[in-house]
Coordinates of N, CA and C in Angstrom, one line a residue:
X1 N 81.3 102.3 90.8 CA 81.9 103.5 92.4 C 80.8 102.7 92.8
X2 N 82.1 102.6 94.4 CA 80.7 101.5 95.5 C 80.6 103.1 96.2
X3 N 80.4 102.6 97.8 CA 79.7 104.0 98.6 C 81.9 104.2 98.9
X4 N 82.3 103.2 99.6 CA 83.7 103.4 99.7 C 84.4 104.9 98.9
X5 N 84.0 104.6 98.1 CA 84.9 105.6 96.9 C 84.3 106.9 96.5
X6 N 82.6 106.8 97.0 CA 81.8 107.8 96.8 C 81.9 108.9 98.3
X7 N 81.8 108.3 99.1 CA 82.6 108.9 100.4 C 83.8 109.7 100.3
X8 N 85.1 109.1 99.9 CA 86.6 109.1 100.5 C 85.9 110.4 99.1
X9 N 85.9 110.8 97.3 CA 86.2 111.2 96.6 C 84.7 112.4 97.1
X10 N 83.7 112.3 97.5 CA 83.2 113.7 98.7 C 84.5 114.4 99.5
X11 N 84.8 113.5 100.4 CA 86.0 114.3 101.2 C 87.0 115.0 100.5
X12 N 87.9 114.5 99.4 CA 88.7 115.0 99.0 C 88.2 116.1 97.7
X13 N 87.0 115.7 97.8 CA 86.3 117.2 96.5 C 86.2 118.5 97.4
X14 N 86.4 118.7 99.1 CA 85.3 118.4 99.8 C 87.4 119.8 100.4
X15 N 88.2 118.8 100.0 CA 89.8 119.0 100.8 C 90.1 119.1 101.9
X16 N 89.7 117.8 102.7 CA 89.6 117.9 104.4 C 90.6 116.8 104.3
X17 N 90.6 116.5 104.5 CA 92.4 115.5 105.6 C 90.8 114.1 106.1
X18 N 91.3 112.8 106.4 CA 90.4 111.8 106.7 C 89.9 113.1 108.1
X19 N 91.5 113.1 109.8 CA 90.9 113.6 110.9 C 89.9 115.0 111.1
X20 N 90.3 115.5 109.5 CA 88.8 117.0 109.6 C 87.7 116.2 108.8
X21 N 87.1 115.4 108.0 CA 86.1 114.9 107.8 C 85.9 114.1 108.3
X22 N 86.4 113.7 109.7 CA 85.6 112.9 110.7 C 85.6 113.8 111.6
X23 N 86.4 114.4 112.1 CA 86.0 115.3 113.2 C 84.7 116.0 113.1
X24 N 84.7 116.5 111.8 CA 83.4 117.0 111.6 C 81.8 116.4 111.6
X25 N 82.2 114.7 111.2 CA 81.6 113.6 111.1 C 80.7 113.3 113.1
X26 N 81.8 113.9 113.6 CA 82.6 112.7 115.0 C 82.6 111.4 114.8
X27 N 83.1 111.8 113.6 CA 83.7 110.0 114.0 C 85.7 110.0 114.4
X28 N 86.4 109.4 114.3 CA 87.5 109.7 114.4 C 87.8 109.0 113.4
X29 N 88.9 109.3 112.9 CA 90.1 109.1 111.9 C 90.1 107.9 110.9
X30 N 90.5 107.0 112.0 CA 90.1 105.6 111.4 C 89.1 105.0 111.0
X31 N 88.0 105.5 112.3 CA 87.4 105.0 111.1 C 86.7 105.6 109.8
X32 N 86.7 106.5 109.5 CA 86.7 107.0 108.2 C 87.8 106.1 107.1
X33 N 88.9 106.2 107.7 CA 90.4 105.0 106.6 C 89.3 104.0 106.5
X34 N 88.6 103.1 107.8 CA 88.4 102.3 107.8 C 87.3 101.8 106.5
X35 N 86.2 103.0 106.4 CA 85.4 102.9 105.6 C 86.0 102.8 104.6
X36 N 86.7 103.8 103.5 CA 87.2 103.7 102.1 C 88.0 102.9 101.8
X37 N 88.4 102.2 102.5 CA 88.9 101.1 102.2 C 88.5 99.8 101.8
X38 N 86.9 99.8 103.1 CA 86.2 98.5 103.0 C 86.0 97.2 104.1
X39 N 87.0 98.0 104.7 CA 87.5 97.2 106.3 C 85.7 97.9 106.4
X40 N 85.4 98.8 107.2 CA 84.2 98.9 107.5 C 83.0 99.8 106.7
X41 N 81.9 99.1 107.0 CA 80.7 99.8 106.0 C 80.2 101.6 106.4
X42 N 80.0 101.4 104.8 CA 79.5 103.1 104.7 C 77.6 103.1 104.9
X43 N 77.6 103.5 106.4 CA 76.6 102.8 106.2 C 74.9 104.1 106.2
X44 N 74.0 103.8 105.7 CA 73.2 104.8 105.7 C 73.4 106.6 107.1
X45 N 73.4 105.4 108.1 CA 73.0 106.5 109.3 C 74.8 107.8 108.6
X46 N 76.3 107.1 108.2 CA 77.4 107.8 108.0 C 76.6 109.1 107.4
X47 N 75.9 108.2 106.2 CA 75.2 108.9 104.3 C 74.8 110.2 104.9
X48 N 73.7 109.8 105.5 CA 72.5 111.4 106.6 C 73.3 112.1 107.2
X49 N 74.6 111.4 107.7 CA 75.7 112.3 108.2 C 76.2 113.2 107.5
X50 N 76.6 112.9 107.0 CA 77.7 113.8 105.4 C 76.8 114.3 104.4
X51 N 74.9 114.0 104.4 CA 74.3 114.2 103.6 C 73.7 116.3 104.3
X52 N 73.3 116.0 105.7 CA 73.9 116.6 106.5 C 74.4 118.1 107.1
X53 N 75.9 117.7 107.1 CA 76.8 118.7 107.0 C 77.3 119.3 105.7
X54 N 77.3 118.4 105.3 CA 77.9 118.9 103.3 C 77.1 118.8 102.3
X55 N 75.7 118.7 103.1 CA 75.0 118.4 101.5 C 75.1 118.1 100.6
X56 N 75.9 117.1 100.4 CA 75.3 115.7 99.7 C 74.9 115.0 99.9
X57 N 74.1 113.8 98.6 CA 73.5 113.2 99.3 C 73.3 112.2 99.1
X58 N 72.5 111.8 100.8 CA 72.4 110.7 100.9 C 72.5 109.7 100.5
X59 N 71.7 109.8 99.2 CA 71.1 108.3 98.5 C 72.2 108.1 97.3
X60 N 73.0 109.2 97.0 CA 74.0 109.1 95.9 C 75.1 108.7 97.1
X61 N 75.7 108.1 98.4 CA 76.8 108.1 98.9 C 76.3 106.5 98.9
X62 N 75.2 106.2 98.9 CA 74.7 105.3 99.5 C 74.5 104.3 97.3
X63 N 73.6 104.4 97.5 CA 73.9 103.6 95.6 C 74.0 104.4 94.8
X64 N 74.5 105.3 94.5 CA 75.3 105.8 93.0 C 73.9 106.4 92.3
X65 N 73.0 106.5 93.1 CA 71.5 107.2 92.4 C 71.2 107.9 92.8
X66 N 71.2 109.0 91.8 CA 70.8 110.5 92.7 C 71.3 112.0 91.6
X67 N 70.2 112.4 90.8 CA 69.9 113.4 90.0 C 70.7 114.8 90.7
X68 N 70.8 114.9 92.4 CA 70.8 115.6 93.0 C 72.2 116.2 94.0
X69 N 73.5 115.4 93.3 CA 74.7 115.8 93.7 C 74.7 116.9 93.6
X70 N 75.7 117.0 94.9 CA 75.9 118.6 94.9 C 77.1 118.3 95.5
X71 N 78.2 118.7 95.4 CA 79.0 119.2 97.0 C 78.3 121.0 96.5
X72 N 78.2 121.4 98.0 CA 78.1 122.6 98.3 C 79.3 123.8 97.7
X73 N 78.7 125.1 97.0 CA 80.1 125.7 96.8 C 80.5 127.0 97.4
X74 N 82.0 127.1 98.1 CA 82.1 127.8 98.9 C 82.1 129.3 98.3
X75 N 81.5 130.5 99.7 CA 81.8 131.6 99.1 C 82.7 131.7 99.0
X76 N 83.3 133.8 97.9 CA 84.3 133.6 98.1 C 85.3 134.0 99.8
X77 N 84.1 134.8 100.8 CA 84.6 134.9 102.2 C 84.8 133.2 103.2
X78 N 84.3 132.5 103.0 CA 84.6 130.5 103.5 C 85.6 130.5 102.6
X79 N 85.9 130.8 101.3 CA 87.3 130.1 101.1 C 88.5 130.9 101.3
X80 N 88.5 132.6 102.0 CA 89.4 132.8 102.9 C 89.5 132.3 103.8
X81 N 88.9 132.4 104.5 CA 88.7 131.6 105.7 C 89.1 130.0 105.9
X82 N 88.9 129.4 104.5 CA 89.5 128.6 104.7 C 90.9 127.5 104.8
X83 N 91.8 128.7 103.9 CA 93.3 129.1 103.4 C 93.4 129.8 104.7
X84 N 92.8 130.5 105.7 CA 93.6 130.8 106.9 C 93.9 129.6 107.7
X85 N 93.0 129.0 107.5 CA 92.8 127.6 108.7 C 93.9 127.1 107.8
X86 N 93.6 126.3 106.6 CA 94.6 125.2 106.1 C 96.5 125.6 106.3
X87 N 96.3 127.2 106.8 CA 98.0 127.2 106.7 C 98.5 126.8 108.2
X88 N 96.8 127.0 109.0 CA 97.8 127.4 110.6 C 98.3 125.7 110.7
X89 N 98.7 125.1 111.5 CA 99.6 123.8 112.4 C 98.5 122.9 112.7
X90 N 98.6 121.5 112.8 CA 97.3 120.9 113.2 C 97.2 120.9 113.8
X91 N 96.8 121.6 115.1 CA 97.4 121.2 116.1 C 96.3 122.3 116.7
X92 N 96.1 123.6 116.5 CA 95.6 124.6 116.0 C 94.6 124.1 114.7
X93 N 94.1 123.8 113.6 CA 93.4 123.9 113.2 C 92.4 122.3 113.3
X94 N 92.2 121.9 113.8 CA 92.0 120.7 114.3 C 91.3 121.9 115.7
X95 N 91.6 122.3 116.7 CA 90.7 122.6 118.1 C 90.3 123.6 117.5
X96 N 90.0 124.4 116.0 CA 89.1 125.2 115.3 C 88.2 124.4 114.7
X97 N 88.6 123.3 114.9 CA 87.1 123.0 114.0 C 86.2 121.4 115.1
X98 N 87.4 121.5 115.4 CA 86.4 121.0 117.2 C 85.7 122.6 117.4
X99 N 86.0 123.2 117.5 CA 85.0 123.9 118.7 C 83.7 124.4 117.8
X100 N 84.4 124.7 116.0 CA 83.2 125.1 115.4 C 81.9 124.4 115.1
X101 N 82.5 122.5 115.7 CA 81.2 121.5 115.5 C 80.6 121.5 116.8
X102 N 81.0 122.1 118.4 CA 80.7 122.1 118.9 C 80.1 123.1 119.4
X103 N 79.6 124.2 118.6 CA 78.9 125.6 118.0 C 78.4 125.3 117.3
X104 N 77.8 124.2 116.7 CA 76.8 123.6 116.2 C 76.0 123.3 116.7
X105 N 76.4 122.4 117.8 CA 76.0 120.8 117.8 C 74.9 122.5 119.1
X106 N 75.4 123.1 119.8 CA 75.0 123.9 120.9 C 73.6 124.9 120.1
X107 N 73.7 125.4 118.8 CA 73.0 125.5 118.1 C 72.0 125.1 117.5
X108 N 72.3 124.0 117.4 CA 71.2 122.7 117.3 C 70.1 122.4 118.6
X109 N 70.6 122.5 119.4 CA 69.6 122.1 120.8 C 69.3 123.5 121.0
X110 N 69.5 124.5 121.2 CA 69.4 125.4 121.1 C 67.6 126.0 120.0
X111 N 67.7 125.2 118.8 CA 66.9 125.8 118.3 C 66.0 124.0 118.7
X112 N 65.9 123.8 119.2 CA 65.9 121.8 119.3 C 64.7 123.0 121.4
X113 N 65.2 123.0 121.7 CA 64.7 124.1 122.8 C 63.4 125.5 122.9
X114 N 63.6 125.9 121.7 CA 62.7 127.1 121.6 C 61.3 126.3 120.4
X115 N 62.3 125.3 119.9 CA 60.7 124.7 118.6 C 59.4 124.1 120.5
X116 N 60.4 123.3 121.1 CA 59.6 123.1 122.5 C 58.6 123.9 123.3
X117 N 59.3 125.2 123.3 CA 58.8 125.5 124.1 C 57.4 126.4 123.0
X118 N 57.8 127.1 122.0 CA 56.6 127.4 121.0 C 56.0 126.3 121.2
X119 N 55.9 125.0 120.9 CA 54.9 124.7 120.6 C 53.7 124.6 121.8

């Protein structure tokens, strides 16, 4: 299995469309498609983003070698929310996913700023 196959497997195991997966990674669906079909390389940077966001080993994505391969299990509450979001129309779902991504980015920036002030 190659990195492109492991990337696709990860996305499918997470039950995300290419568009949803791309939004979470800050990419577009064409880039995900190109990586999954081998037209574009799955870079170490992409592997690290997948690891950070989805808790899937970057080493495993890149090389296929890692004992600690996991895809984060969802709590019952998260599953319920995912089912609600899945039932929404595509545009609304994309808007929500983008909002969540922006909120995470803002939280990360605030944590970074707090760390600078504490030092």
